[in-house]
PDB file of C-alpha atoms in Angstrom:
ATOM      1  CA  UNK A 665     -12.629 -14.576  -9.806  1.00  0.00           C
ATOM      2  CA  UNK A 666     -14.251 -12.712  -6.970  1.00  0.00           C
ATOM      3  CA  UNK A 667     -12.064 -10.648  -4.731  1.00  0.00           C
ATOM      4  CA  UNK A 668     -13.000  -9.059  -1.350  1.00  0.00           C
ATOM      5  CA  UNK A 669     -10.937  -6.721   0.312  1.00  0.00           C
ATOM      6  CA  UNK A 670     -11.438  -6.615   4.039  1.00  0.00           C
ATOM      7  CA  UNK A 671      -9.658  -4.622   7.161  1.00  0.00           C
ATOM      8  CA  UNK A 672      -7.365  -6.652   9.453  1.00  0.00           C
ATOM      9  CA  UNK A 673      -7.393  -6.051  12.243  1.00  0.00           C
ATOM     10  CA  UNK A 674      -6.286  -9.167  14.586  1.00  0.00           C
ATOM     11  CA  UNK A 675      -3.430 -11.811  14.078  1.00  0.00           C
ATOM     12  CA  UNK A 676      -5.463 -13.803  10.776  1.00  0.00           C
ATOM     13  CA  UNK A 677      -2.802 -16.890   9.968  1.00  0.00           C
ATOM     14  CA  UNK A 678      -3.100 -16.728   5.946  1.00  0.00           C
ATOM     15  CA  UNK A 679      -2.059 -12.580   5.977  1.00  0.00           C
ATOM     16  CA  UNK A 680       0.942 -13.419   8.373  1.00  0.00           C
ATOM     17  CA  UNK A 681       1.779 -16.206   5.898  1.00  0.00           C
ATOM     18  CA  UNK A 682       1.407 -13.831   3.227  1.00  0.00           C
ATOM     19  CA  UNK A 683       3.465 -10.813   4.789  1.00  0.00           C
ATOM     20  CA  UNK A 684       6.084 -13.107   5.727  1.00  0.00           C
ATOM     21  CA  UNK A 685       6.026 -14.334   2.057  1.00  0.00           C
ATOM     22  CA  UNK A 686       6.396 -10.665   1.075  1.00  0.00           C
ATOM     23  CA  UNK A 687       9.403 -10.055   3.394  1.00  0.00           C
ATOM     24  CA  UNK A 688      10.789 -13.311   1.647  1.00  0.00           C
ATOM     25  CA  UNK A 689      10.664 -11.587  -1.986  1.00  0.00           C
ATOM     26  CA  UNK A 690      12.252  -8.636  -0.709  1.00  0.00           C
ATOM     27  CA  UNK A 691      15.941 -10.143   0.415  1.00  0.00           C
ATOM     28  CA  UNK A 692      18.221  -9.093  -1.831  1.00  0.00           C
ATOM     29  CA  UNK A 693      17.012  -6.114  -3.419  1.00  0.00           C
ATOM     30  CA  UNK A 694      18.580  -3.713  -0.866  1.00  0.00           C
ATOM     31  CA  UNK A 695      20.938  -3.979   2.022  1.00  0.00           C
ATOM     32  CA  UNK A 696      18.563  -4.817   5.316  1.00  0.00           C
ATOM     33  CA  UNK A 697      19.186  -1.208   6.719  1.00  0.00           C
ATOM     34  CA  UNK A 698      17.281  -0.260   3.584  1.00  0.00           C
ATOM     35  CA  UNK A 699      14.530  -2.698   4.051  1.00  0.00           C
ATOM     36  CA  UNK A 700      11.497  -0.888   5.955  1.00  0.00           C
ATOM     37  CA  UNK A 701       8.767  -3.520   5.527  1.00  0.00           C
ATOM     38  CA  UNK A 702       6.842  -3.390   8.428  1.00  0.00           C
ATOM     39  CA  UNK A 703       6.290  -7.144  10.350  1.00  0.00           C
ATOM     40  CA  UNK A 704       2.902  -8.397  10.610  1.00  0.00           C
ATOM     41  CA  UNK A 705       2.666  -7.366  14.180  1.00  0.00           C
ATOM     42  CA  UNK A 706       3.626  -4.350  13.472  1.00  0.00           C
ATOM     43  CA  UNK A 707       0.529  -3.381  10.712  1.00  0.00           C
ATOM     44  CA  UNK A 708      -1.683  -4.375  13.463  1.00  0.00           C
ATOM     45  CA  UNK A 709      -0.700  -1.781  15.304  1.00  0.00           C
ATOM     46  CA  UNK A 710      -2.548   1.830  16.468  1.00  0.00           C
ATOM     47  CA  UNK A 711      -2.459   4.105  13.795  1.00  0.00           C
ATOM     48  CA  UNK A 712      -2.047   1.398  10.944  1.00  0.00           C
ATOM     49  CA  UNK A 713      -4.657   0.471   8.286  1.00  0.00           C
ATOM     50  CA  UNK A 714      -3.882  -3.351   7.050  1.00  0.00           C
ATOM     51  CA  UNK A 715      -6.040  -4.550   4.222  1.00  0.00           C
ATOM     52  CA  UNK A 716      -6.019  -7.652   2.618  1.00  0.00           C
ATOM     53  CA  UNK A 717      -7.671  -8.956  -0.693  1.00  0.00           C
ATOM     54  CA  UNK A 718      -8.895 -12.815  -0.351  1.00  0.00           C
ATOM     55  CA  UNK A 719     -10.056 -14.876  -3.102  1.00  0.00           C
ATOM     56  CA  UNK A 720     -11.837 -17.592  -0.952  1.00  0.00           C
ATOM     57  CA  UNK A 721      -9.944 -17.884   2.145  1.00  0.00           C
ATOM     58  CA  UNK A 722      -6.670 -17.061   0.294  1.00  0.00           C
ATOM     59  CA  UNK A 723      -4.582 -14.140   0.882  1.00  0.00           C
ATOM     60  CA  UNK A 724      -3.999 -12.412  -2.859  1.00  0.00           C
ATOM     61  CA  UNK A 725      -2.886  -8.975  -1.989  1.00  0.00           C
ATOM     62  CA  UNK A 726      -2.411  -6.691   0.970  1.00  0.00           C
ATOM     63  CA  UNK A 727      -1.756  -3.131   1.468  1.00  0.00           C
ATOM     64  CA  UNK A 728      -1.754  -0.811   4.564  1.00  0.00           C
ATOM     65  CA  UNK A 729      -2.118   2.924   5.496  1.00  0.00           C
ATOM     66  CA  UNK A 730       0.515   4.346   8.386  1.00  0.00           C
ATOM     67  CA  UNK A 731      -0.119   7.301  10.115  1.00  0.00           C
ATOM     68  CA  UNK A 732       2.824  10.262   9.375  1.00  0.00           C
ATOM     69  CA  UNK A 733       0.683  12.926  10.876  1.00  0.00           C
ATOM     70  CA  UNK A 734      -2.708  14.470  11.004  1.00  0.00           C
ATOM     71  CA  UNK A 735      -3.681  14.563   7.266  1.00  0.00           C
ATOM     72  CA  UNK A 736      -0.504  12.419   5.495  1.00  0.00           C
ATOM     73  CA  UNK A 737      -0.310   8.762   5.816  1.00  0.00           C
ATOM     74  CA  UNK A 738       2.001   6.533   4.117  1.00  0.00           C
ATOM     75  CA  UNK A 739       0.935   3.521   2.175  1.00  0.00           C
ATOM     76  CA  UNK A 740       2.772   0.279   3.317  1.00  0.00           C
ATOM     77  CA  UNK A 741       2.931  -3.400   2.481  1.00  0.00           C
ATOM     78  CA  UNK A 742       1.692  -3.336  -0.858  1.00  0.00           C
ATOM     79  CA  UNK A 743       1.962  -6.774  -2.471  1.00  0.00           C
ATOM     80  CA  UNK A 744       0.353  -8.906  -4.757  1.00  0.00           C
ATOM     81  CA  UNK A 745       0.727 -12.942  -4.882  1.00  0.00           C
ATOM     82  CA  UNK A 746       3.266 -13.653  -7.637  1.00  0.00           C
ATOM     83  CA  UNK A 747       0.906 -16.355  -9.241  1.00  0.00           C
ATOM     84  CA  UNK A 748      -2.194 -13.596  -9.567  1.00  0.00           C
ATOM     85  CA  UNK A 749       0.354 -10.436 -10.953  1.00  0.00           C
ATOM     86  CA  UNK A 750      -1.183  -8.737 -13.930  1.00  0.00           C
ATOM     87  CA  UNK A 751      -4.794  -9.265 -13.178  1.00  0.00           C
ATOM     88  CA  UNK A 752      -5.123  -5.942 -11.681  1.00  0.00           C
ATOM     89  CA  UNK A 753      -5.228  -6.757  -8.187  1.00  0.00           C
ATOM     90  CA  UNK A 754      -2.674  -4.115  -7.435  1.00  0.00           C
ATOM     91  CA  UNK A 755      -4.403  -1.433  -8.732  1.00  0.00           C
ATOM     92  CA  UNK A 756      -7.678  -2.559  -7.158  1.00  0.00           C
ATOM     93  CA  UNK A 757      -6.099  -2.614  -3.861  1.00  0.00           C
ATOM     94  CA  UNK A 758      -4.363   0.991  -4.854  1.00  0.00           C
ATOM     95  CA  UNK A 759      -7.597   2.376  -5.475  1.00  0.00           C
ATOM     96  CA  UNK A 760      -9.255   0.868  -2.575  1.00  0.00           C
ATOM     97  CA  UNK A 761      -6.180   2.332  -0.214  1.00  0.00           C
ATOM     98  CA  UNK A 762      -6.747   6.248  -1.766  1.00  0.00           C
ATOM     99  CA  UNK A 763     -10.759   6.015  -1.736  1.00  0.00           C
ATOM    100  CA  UNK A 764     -10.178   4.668   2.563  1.00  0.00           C
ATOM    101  CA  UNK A 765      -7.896   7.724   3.015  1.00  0.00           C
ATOM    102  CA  UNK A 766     -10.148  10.307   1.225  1.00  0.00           C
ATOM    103  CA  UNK A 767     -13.095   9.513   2.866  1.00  0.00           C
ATOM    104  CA  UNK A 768     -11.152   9.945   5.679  1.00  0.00           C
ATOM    105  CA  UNK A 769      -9.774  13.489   4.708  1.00  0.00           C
ATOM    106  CA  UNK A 770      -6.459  12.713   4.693  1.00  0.00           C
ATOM    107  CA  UNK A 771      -4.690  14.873   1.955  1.00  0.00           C
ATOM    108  CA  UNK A 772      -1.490  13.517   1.204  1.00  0.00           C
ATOM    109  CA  UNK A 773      -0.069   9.919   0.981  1.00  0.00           C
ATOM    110  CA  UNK A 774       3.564   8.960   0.650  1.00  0.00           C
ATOM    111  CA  UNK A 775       5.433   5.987   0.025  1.00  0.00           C
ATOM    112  CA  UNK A 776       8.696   4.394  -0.062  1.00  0.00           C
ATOM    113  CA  UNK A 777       9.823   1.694  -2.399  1.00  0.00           C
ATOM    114  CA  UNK A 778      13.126   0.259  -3.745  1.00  0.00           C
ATOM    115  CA  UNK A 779      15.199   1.638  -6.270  1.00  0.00           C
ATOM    116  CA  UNK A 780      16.278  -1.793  -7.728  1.00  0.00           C
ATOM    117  CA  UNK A 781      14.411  -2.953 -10.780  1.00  0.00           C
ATOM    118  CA  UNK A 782      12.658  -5.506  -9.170  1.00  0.00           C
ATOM    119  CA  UNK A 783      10.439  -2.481  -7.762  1.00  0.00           C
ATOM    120  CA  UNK A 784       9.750  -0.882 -11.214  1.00  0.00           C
ATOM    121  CA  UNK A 785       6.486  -2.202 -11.714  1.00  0.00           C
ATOM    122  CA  UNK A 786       5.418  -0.727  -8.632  1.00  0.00           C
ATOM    123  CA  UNK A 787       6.731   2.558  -9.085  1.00  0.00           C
ATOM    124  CA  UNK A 788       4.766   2.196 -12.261  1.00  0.00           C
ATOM    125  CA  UNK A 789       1.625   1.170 -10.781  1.00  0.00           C
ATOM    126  CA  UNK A 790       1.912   4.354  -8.164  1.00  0.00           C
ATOM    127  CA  UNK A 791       3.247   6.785 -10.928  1.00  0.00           C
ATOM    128  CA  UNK A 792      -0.105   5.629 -12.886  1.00  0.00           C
ATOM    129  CA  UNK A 793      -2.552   6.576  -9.851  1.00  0.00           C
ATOM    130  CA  UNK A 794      -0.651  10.350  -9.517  1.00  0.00           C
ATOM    131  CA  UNK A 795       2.218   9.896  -7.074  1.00  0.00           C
ATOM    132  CA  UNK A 796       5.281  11.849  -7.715  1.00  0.00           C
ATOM    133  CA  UNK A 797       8.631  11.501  -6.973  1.00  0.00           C
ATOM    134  CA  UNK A 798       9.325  13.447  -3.381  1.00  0.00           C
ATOM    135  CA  UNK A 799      12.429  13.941  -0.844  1.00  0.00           C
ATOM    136  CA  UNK A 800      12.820  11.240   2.104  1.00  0.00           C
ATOM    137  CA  UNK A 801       9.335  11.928   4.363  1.00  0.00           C
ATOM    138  CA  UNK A 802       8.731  10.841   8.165  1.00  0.00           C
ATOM    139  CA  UNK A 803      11.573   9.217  10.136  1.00  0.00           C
ATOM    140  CA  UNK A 804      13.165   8.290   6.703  1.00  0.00           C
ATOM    141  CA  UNK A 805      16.792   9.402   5.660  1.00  0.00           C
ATOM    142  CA  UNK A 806      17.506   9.897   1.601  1.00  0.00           C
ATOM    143  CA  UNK A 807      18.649   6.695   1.017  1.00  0.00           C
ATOM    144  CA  UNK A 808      19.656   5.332  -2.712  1.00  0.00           C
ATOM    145  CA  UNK A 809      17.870   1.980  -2.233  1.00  0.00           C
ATOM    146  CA  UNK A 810      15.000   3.704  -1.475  1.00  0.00           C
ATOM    147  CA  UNK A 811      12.334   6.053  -4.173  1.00  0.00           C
ATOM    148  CA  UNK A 812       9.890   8.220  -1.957  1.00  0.00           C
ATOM    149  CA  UNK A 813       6.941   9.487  -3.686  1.00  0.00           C
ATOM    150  CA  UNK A 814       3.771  11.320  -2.735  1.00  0.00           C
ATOM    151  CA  UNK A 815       0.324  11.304  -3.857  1.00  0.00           C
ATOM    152  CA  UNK A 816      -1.436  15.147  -2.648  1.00  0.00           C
ATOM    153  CA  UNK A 817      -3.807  16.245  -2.725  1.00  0.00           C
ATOM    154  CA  UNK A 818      -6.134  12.582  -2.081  1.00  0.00           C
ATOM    155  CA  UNK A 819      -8.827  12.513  -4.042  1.00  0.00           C
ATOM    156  CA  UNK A 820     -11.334   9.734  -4.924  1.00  0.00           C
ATOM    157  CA  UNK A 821     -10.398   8.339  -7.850  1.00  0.00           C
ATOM    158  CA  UNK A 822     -13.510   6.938  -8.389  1.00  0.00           C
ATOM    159  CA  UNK A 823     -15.457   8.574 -11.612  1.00  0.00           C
ATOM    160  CA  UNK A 824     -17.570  11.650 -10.210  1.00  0.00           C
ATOM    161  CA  UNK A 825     -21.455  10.354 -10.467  1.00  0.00           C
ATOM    162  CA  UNK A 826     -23.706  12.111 -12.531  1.00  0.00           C
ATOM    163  CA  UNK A 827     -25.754  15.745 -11.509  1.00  0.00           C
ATOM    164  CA  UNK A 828     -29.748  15.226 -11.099  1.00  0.00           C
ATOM    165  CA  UNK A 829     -30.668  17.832 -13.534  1.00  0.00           C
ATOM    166  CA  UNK A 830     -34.753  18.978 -13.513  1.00  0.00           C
TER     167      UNK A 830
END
């Protein structure tokens, strides 16, 4: 299996698909004035980071970074196709999303998810890479659909390489 993760930055039919898809899984799990998924045209917008992981041509996971303010962004549309969960591809794209904002110098990320249980693996998955459990961040509102957490400071996550010793 060999996995690319590229930006997005214009309208690409197979991430719409898969966004759309991802909007799809989410009905249910909270009442829609608790559902802040972003639409497709919306990640393409200024100050939003949309990635997406292809195997071939296909969509397999997606994740984006918004802008909250000069040094904290908040990591949106994380999903991974149902048929490739458990293969890592989450974490690879979690990874990829923290290394983008380091370089970058931002030093705190944030996130909101649902509280239902259908988000538990993903509050796994971000409890796993360092994010804690925070108060409602940005234009959000507490909310008990929703579990904000934050991730500061960003640091690569990648393993420090070694010293040139003489």
């Amino acid at each position: 299996m060999t996995i690319t993760i590229e930006r997005v930055e214009t309208p690409v039919p197979a991430v719409s698909e898969f966004i759309t898809a991802h909007h799809a899984e989410l009905v249910g799990t909270a009442p829609p004035e608790s559902c802040h998924a972003l639409p497709f045209e919306r990640l393409l917008a200024p100050g939003v980071r949309l990635f997406a992981a292809f195997e071939d041509d296909r969509a397999v996971a997606s994740g984006a970074l918004a802008t909250v303010d000069d040094d904290h962004e908040e990591l949106k549309s994380m999903r991974t196709d149902p048929g490739m969960r458990g293969r890592g591809l989450g974490r690879m794209m979690l990874t990829f999303l923290i290394e983008d904002a380091a370089r970058r110098g931002i030093r705190r990320l944030s996130l909101e998810t649902g509280s239902d249980d259908f988000f538990i693996p993903a509050r796994t998955l971000y409890a796993g890479a360092g994010f804690v459990e925070c108060a409602a961040f940005g234009r959000y509102l507490p909310d008990p659909h929703s579990t904000f957490m934050t991730l500061s400071p960003v640091h690569s996550m990648s393993p420090p390489k070694p010293a040139h010793t003489r």
